Amino acid sequence: MSIDIRGISKRFGSFAALESVDLRIEPGELVALLGPSGSGKTTLLRIIAGLETADSGSVLFDGEDALRLHPRDRQVGFVFQHYALFRHMTIFDNVAFGLQVRPRARRPSKAEIAERVRELLSLVQLDGLADRYPSQLSGGQRQRVALARALATDPKVLLLDEPFGALDAKVRKELRRWLRRFHDRMGITSLFVTHDQEEALELADRVVVMNRGGIEQAGSPETVYREPETPFVYEFLGDVNRIPCTIDGGQARLAGLGTPLGGVSGQSGPAVVYVRPHEVELLPADPVSATGRIRRLYEVGPLVRAEVDHAGTLLEVAIPSDGREIGLRAGDPVRVNFRKGFVFMDGRAGAEPMALAPFRTAAGGNAIHRL
Amino acid sequence: MTLEASFGASAPPAPPPAYQVRSESRLVRAALIAVALGFLGLFLVLPLAVVLTRAFASGVSAYAAALTEPDALAAIRLTLTAAAIAVPLNLLFGLCAAWCIARFEFRGKSVLITLIDLPFSVSPVIAGMVYVLLFGLHGWLGPWLRSHDVQIIFALPGIVLATVFVTFPFVARELIPLMQEQGSDEEEAAVVLGASGWQLFLRVTLPKIKWGLLYGVLLCNARAMGEFGAVSVVSGHIRGQTNTMPLHVEILYNEYNMAAAFAVASLLAALALVTLVIKTLLEWRYADELAATRRH
């Protein structure tokens, strides 16, 4: 089933939770609503489910107005962040609930319900736990029960609110993979809310980045990561260094010092260069040609992370180490080179971001020595 | 300590025993327990024992006679009737009040919460007076009631009204924090799964709050049977007609009929004890379920 969200707005008192949001979700798509807390993503999800009412706008399920329907008639499966399992019921009764509360005419027989619950529990790999109570299960198991319960009524849409938010890192990763395989098999239109960019990029067909009640960008995980349309998207989808600069004559220069950073095509004026830590290169340099100094170095798994003083700002740098020595120490003077970056003009919302072209032979003119 | 021994002579000096954050010295513990038990004995056990011994002071037959005497039987019947009407009413009111306070945001909510506490803060005598002023012969509604031949004051309706007023907070007070703490996630899940309003209440909300509800009802019941002040004002103390058990005890006491007074008093105390025993039995019987409900 497709979902068409048109001009949805919602206010809580003076706080605008959603401001005229438009979004279309294709049948069978797995879409992530990604954003910080307060960005409106959960509110949007709850409006689709009918747990919240919109002030204006419409939501269409396959072209039909869904907002007119009572939540119980929308055929939506909803998975809550804290599972919301019925604590006084066994796992069996939890999963069977949606079928048991149907009006008599549409209610399957006891045997059919039992069979369906058995099927679902085996689907979420919880066979044999039907007689337990929710409090006797682990967090990951509870979340899978919540999923089985939501699927029992054959929903046309599956909505998941921070589905892995309350789980520890390892379980979260496993469950994420499992959910992706599960979606590929079932093909049910799904929408999930998360504030974890890694989760969104790994799991979703399409990522919708939200901020302050609006959509900043919607696109494939590759697109939003590689071609962010706004500084917010760039910052939200990973660690980032922000370097104030001025653009003049096709060159980005460090604000204040005037050190050239790279080539840019487009407007002139004050701007900010956004560079990811792994796009920064550190070159050994003598104190004269150095543009920065390493403050601290530490290894995190396969990466060496460095903090570098660079013209008054602190740069975060990530260098793949592969277990080799990288030939740098804390306190070393270095020349800083940006392999790639995005330039956003100051104070001009909606301006196209520009790619920063690195100077391969800038300043000293030496061949770049890759660390 | 076995670990320490295995290190032998070369082991470093044993560290001083770890400081126990959650334990006090023996003396303090003993003193605290003694104070608690002494207080309990002096103010609860001793009076109860006195009531029982005084009740049986003139022998078992006098005890039985005091309870089977027609006026006593009428008082018992009236007390049970009043409780049987007031408790279900407060169960319903308490549920409604707790539901709307815990589930909805609305103007005047804090005023409502304060009002629910009113019967606790106002002297029961005043509660009784209010009803006399409203429904009494010279009260606001008195003439109208009289012309329609409805008697409220000095009759069962007045006693029930006073009892309802005094015991109103018990159920609501028990449920509001419980429902606020539990939140409404499960209710939302049930609605999305297709439950109707009635199914939602019976299958999700009621099981979630049933223990709190039970405590509230038991406390409400104990107070309803024991209420003296408010009922005393509206009842009129007509023997065999509008005397409840607490009023009957007072009358007997004032007449220096000690054996009978204590006999009825012991029955009243026994009813309260039965309430407590039921509560404890249920807790013990459903301990697992109770723990599961809380832990989740």
JSON list of C-alpha atoms in Angstrom, two decimals, chain B residues 170-269:
[
{"chain": "B", "resi": 170, "resn": "PHE", "atom": "CA", "xyz": [-9.79, 6.06, 48.59]},
{"chain": "B", "resi": 171, "resn": "VAL", "atom": "CA", "xyz": [-10.27, 4.47, 45.16]},
{"chain": "B", "resi": 172, "resn": "ALA", "atom": "CA", "xyz": [-9.26, 7.56, 43.14]},
{"chain": "B", "resi": 173, "resn": "ARG", "atom": "CA", "xyz": [-6.18, 8.21, 45.30]},
{"chain": "B", "resi": 174, "resn": "GLU", "atom": "CA", "xyz": [-5.02, 4.63, 44.85]},
{"chain": "B", "resi": 175, "resn": "LEU", "atom": "CA", "xyz": [-5.54, 4.62, 41.08]},
{"chain": "B", "resi": 176, "resn": "ILE", "atom": "CA", "xyz": [-4.29, 8.04, 39.94]},
{"chain": "B", "resi": 177, "resn": "PRO", "atom": "CA", "xyz": [-0.56, 7.54, 40.66]},
{"chain": "B", "resi": 178, "resn": "LEU", "atom": "CA", "xyz": [-0.76, 3.96, 39.42]},
{"chain": "B", "resi": 179, "resn": "MET", "atom": "CA", "xyz": [-2.34, 4.92, 36.11]},
{"chain": "B", "resi": 180, "resn": "GLN", "atom": "CA", "xyz": [-0.04, 7.89, 35.66]},
{"chain": "B", "resi": 181, "resn": "GLU", "atom": "CA", "xyz": [2.99, 5.68, 36.21]},
{"chain": "B", "resi": 182, "resn": "GLN", "atom": "CA", "xyz": [1.78, 2.97, 33.85]},
{"chain": "B", "resi": 183, "resn": "GLY", "atom": "CA", "xyz": [1.13, 5.40, 31.03]},
{"chain": "B", "resi": 184, "resn": "SER", "atom": "CA", "xyz": [-1.15, 4.63, 28.11]},
{"chain": "B", "resi": 185, "resn": "ASP", "atom": "CA", "xyz": [1.19, 2.80, 25.73]},
{"chain": "B", "resi": 186, "resn": "GLU", "atom": "CA", "xyz": [-0.65, -0.47, 26.15]},
{"chain": "B", "resi": 187, "resn": "GLU", "atom": "CA", "xyz": [-4.01, 1.20, 25.54]},
{"chain": "B", "resi": 188, "resn": "GLU", "atom": "CA", "xyz": [-2.66, 2.78, 22.36]},
{"chain": "B", "resi": 189, "resn": "ALA", "atom": "CA", "xyz": [-1.33, -0.58, 21.21]},
{"chain": "B", "resi": 190, "resn": "ALA", "atom": "CA", "xyz": [-4.73, -2.16, 21.86]},
{"chain": "B", "resi": 191, "resn": "VAL", "atom": "CA", "xyz": [-6.55, 0.55, 19.86]},
{"chain": "B", "resi": 192, "resn": "VAL", "atom": "CA", "xyz": [-4.25, 0.14, 16.87]},
{"chain": "B", "resi": 193, "resn": "LEU", "atom": "CA", "xyz": [-4.81, -3.62, 17.08]},
{"chain": "B", "resi": 194, "resn": "GLY", "atom": "CA", "xyz": [-8.53, -2.98, 16.69]},
{"chain": "B", "resi": 195, "resn": "ALA", "atom": "CA", "xyz": [-9.93, -3.13, 20.24]},
{"chain": "B", "resi": 196, "resn": "SER", "atom": "CA", "xyz": [-13.20, -1.30, 20.90]},
{"chain": "B", "resi": 197, "resn": "GLY", "atom": "CA", "xyz": [-13.52, 1.01, 23.89]},
{"chain": "B", "resi": 198, "resn": "TRP", "atom": "CA", "xyz": [-15.16, -1.64, 26.02]},
{"chain": "B", "resi": 199, "resn": "GLN", "atom": "CA", "xyz": [-12.64, -4.34, 25.05]},
{"chain": "B", "resi": 200, "resn": "LEU", "atom": "CA", "xyz": [-9.87, -1.87, 25.79]},
{"chain": "B", "resi": 201, "resn": "PHE", "atom": "CA", "xyz": [-11.15, -1.31, 29.31]},
{"chain": "B", "resi": 202, "resn": "LEU", "atom": "CA", "xyz": [-11.96, -4.92, 30.15]},
{"chain": "B", "resi": 203, "resn": "ARG", "atom": "CA", "xyz": [-8.96, -6.62, 28.57]},
{"chain": "B", "resi": 204, "resn": "VAL", "atom": "CA", "xyz": [-6.16, -4.07, 28.99]},
{"chain": "B", "resi": 205, "resn": "THR", "atom": "CA", "xyz": [-6.83, -1.30, 31.50]},
{"chain": "B", "resi": 206, "resn": "LEU", "atom": "CA", "xyz": [-8.74, -3.23, 34.15]},
{"chain": "B", "resi": 207, "resn": "PRO", "atom": "CA", "xyz": [-6.19, -6.06, 34.45]},
{"chain": "B", "resi": 208, "resn": "LYS", "atom": "CA", "xyz": [-3.43, -3.46, 34.69]},
{"chain": "B", "resi": 209, "resn": "ILE", "atom": "CA", "xyz": [-5.03, -1.63, 37.60]},
{"chain": "B", "resi": 210, "resn": "LYS", "atom": "CA", "xyz": [-6.92, -4.43, 39.33]},
{"chain": "B", "resi": 211, "resn": "TRP", "atom": "CA", "xyz": [-4.58, -4.62, 42.33]},
{"chain": "B", "resi": 212, "resn": "GLY", "atom": "CA", "xyz": [-4.67, -0.90, 42.97]},
{"chain": "B", "resi": 213, "resn": "LEU", "atom": "CA", "xyz": [-8.42, -1.00, 42.50]},
{"chain": "B", "resi": 214, "resn": "LEU", "atom": "CA", "xyz": [-8.74, -3.86, 44.99]},
{"chain": "B", "resi": 215, "resn": "TYR", "atom": "CA", "xyz": [-6.68, -2.03, 47.63]},
{"chain": "B", "resi": 216, "resn": "GLY", "atom": "CA", "xyz": [-8.73, 1.08, 47.09]},
{"chain": "B", "resi": 217, "resn": "VAL", "atom": "CA", "xyz": [-11.98, -0.82, 47.46]},
{"chain": "B", "resi": 218, "resn": "LEU", "atom": "CA", "xyz": [-10.84, -2.66, 50.59]},
{"chain": "B", "resi": 219, "resn": "LEU", "atom": "CA", "xyz": [-9.72, 0.55, 52.27]},
{"chain": "B", "resi": 220, "resn": "CYS", "atom": "CA", "xyz": [-12.88, 2.29, 51.15]},
{"chain": "B", "resi": 221, "resn": "ASN", "atom": "CA", "xyz": [-14.96, -0.55, 52.56]},
{"chain": "B", "resi": 222, "resn": "ALA", "atom": "CA", "xyz": [-13.16, -0.53, 55.91]},
{"chain": "B", "resi": 223, "resn": "ARG", "atom": "CA", "xyz": [-13.72, 3.19, 56.27]},
{"chain": "B", "resi": 224, "resn": "ALA", "atom": "CA", "xyz": [-17.34, 2.99, 55.09]},
{"chain": "B", "resi": 225, "resn": "MET", "atom": "CA", "xyz": [-18.18, 0.48, 57.82]},
{"chain": "B", "resi": 226, "resn": "GLY", "atom": "CA", "xyz": [-16.27, 2.37, 60.49]},
{"chain": "B", "resi": 227, "resn": "GLU", "atom": "CA", "xyz": [-17.32, 5.95, 59.70]},
{"chain": "B", "resi": 228, "resn": "PHE", "atom": "CA", "xyz": [-18.66, 7.75, 62.74]},
{"chain": "B", "resi": 229, "resn": "GLY", "atom": "CA", "xyz": [-18.62, 11.55, 62.54]},
{"chain": "B", "resi": 230, "resn": "ALA", "atom": "CA", "xyz": [-20.45, 12.32, 59.32]},
{"chain": "B", "resi": 231, "resn": "VAL", "atom": "CA", "xyz": [-22.94, 9.50, 59.77]},
{"chain": "B", "resi": 232, "resn": "SER", "atom": "CA", "xyz": [-23.57, 10.57, 63.37]},
{"chain": "B", "resi": 233, "resn": "VAL", "atom": "CA", "xyz": [-24.79, 14.00, 62.21]},
{"chain": "B", "resi": 234, "resn": "VAL", "atom": "CA", "xyz": [-27.19, 12.75, 59.53]},
{"chain": "B", "resi": 235, "resn": "SER", "atom": "CA", "xyz": [-28.45, 9.56, 61.19]},
{"chain": "B", "resi": 236, "resn": "GLY", "atom": "CA", "xyz": [-30.48, 10.92, 64.11]},
{"chain": "B", "resi": 237, "resn": "HIS", "atom": "CA", "xyz": [-29.50, 7.90, 66.28]},
{"chain": "B", "resi": 238, "resn": "ILE", "atom": "CA", "xyz": [-32.87, 6.19, 66.07]},
{"chain": "B", "resi": 239, "resn": "ARG", "atom": "CA", "xyz": [-32.37, 2.79, 67.63]},
{"chain": "B", "resi": 240, "resn": "GLY", "atom": "CA", "xyz": [-33.14, -0.14, 65.41]},
{"chain": "B", "resi": 241, "resn": "GLN", "atom": "CA", "xyz": [-33.62, 2.20, 62.44]},
{"chain": "B", "resi": 242, "resn": "THR", "atom": "CA", "xyz": [-30.80, 4.65, 61.74]},
{"chain": "B", "resi": 243, "resn": "ASN", "atom": "CA", "xyz": [-28.07, 3.41, 64.04]},
{"chain": "B", "resi": 244, "resn": "THR", "atom": "CA", "xyz": [-24.99, 2.03, 62.33]},
{"chain": "B", "resi": 245, "resn": "MET", "atom": "CA", "xyz": [-22.55, -0.16, 64.22]},
{"chain": "B", "resi": 246, "resn": "PRO", "atom": "CA", "xyz": [-20.19, 2.65, 65.32]},
{"chain": "B", "resi": 247, "resn": "LEU", "atom": "CA", "xyz": [-23.19, 4.69, 66.54]},
{"chain": "B", "resi": 248, "resn": "HIS", "atom": "CA", "xyz": [-24.62, 1.67, 68.31]},
{"chain": "B", "resi": 249, "resn": "VAL", "atom": "CA", "xyz": [-21.30, 1.16, 70.10]},
{"chain": "B", "resi": 250, "resn": "GLU", "atom": "CA", "xyz": [-21.35, 4.75, 71.27]},
{"chain": "B", "resi": 251, "resn": "ILE", "atom": "CA", "xyz": [-24.89, 4.53, 72.57]},
{"chain": "B", "resi": 252, "resn": "LEU", "atom": "CA", "xyz": [-24.19, 1.32, 74.47]},
{"chain": "B", "resi": 253, "resn": "TYR", "atom": "CA", "xyz": [-21.04, 2.84, 75.88]},
{"chain": "B", "resi": 254, "resn": "ASN", "atom": "CA", "xyz": [-22.85, 5.96, 77.02]},
{"chain": "B", "resi": 255, "resn": "GLU", "atom": "CA", "xyz": [-25.36, 3.73, 78.76]},
{"chain": "B", "resi": 256, "resn": "TYR", "atom": "CA", "xyz": [-22.53, 2.02, 80.66]},
{"chain": "B", "resi": 257, "resn": "ASN", "atom": "CA", "xyz": [-23.41, -1.23, 78.93]},
{"chain": "B", "resi": 258, "resn": "MET", "atom": "CA", "xyz": [-19.72, -2.07, 78.59]},
{"chain": "B", "resi": 259, "resn": "ALA", "atom": "CA", "xyz": [-19.96, -5.76, 77.71]},
{"chain": "B", "resi": 260, "resn": "ALA", "atom": "CA", "xyz": [-22.41, -5.12, 74.86]},
{"chain": "B", "resi": 261, "resn": "ALA", "atom": "CA", "xyz": [-20.49, -2.07, 73.63]},
{"chain": "B", "resi": 262, "resn": "PHE", "atom": "CA", "xyz": [-17.27, -4.02, 73.43]},
{"chain": "B", "resi": 263, "resn": "ALA", "atom": "CA", "xyz": [-19.00, -7.00, 71.85]},
{"chain": "B", "resi": 264, "resn": "VAL", "atom": "CA", "xyz": [-20.24, -4.88, 68.94]},
{"chain": "B", "resi": 265, "resn": "ALA", "atom": "CA", "xyz": [-16.89, -3.09, 68.83]},
{"chain": "B", "resi": 266, "resn": "SER", "atom": "CA", "xyz": [-15.09, -6.41, 68.56]},
{"chain": "B", "resi": 267, "resn": "LEU", "atom": "CA", "xyz": [-17.30, -7.36, 65.62]},
{"chain": "B", "resi": 268, "resn": "LEU", "atom": "CA", "xyz": [-16.48, -4.06, 63.93]},
{"chain": "B", "resi": 269, "resn": "ALA", "atom": "CA", "xyz": [-12.77, -4.66, 64.54]}
]
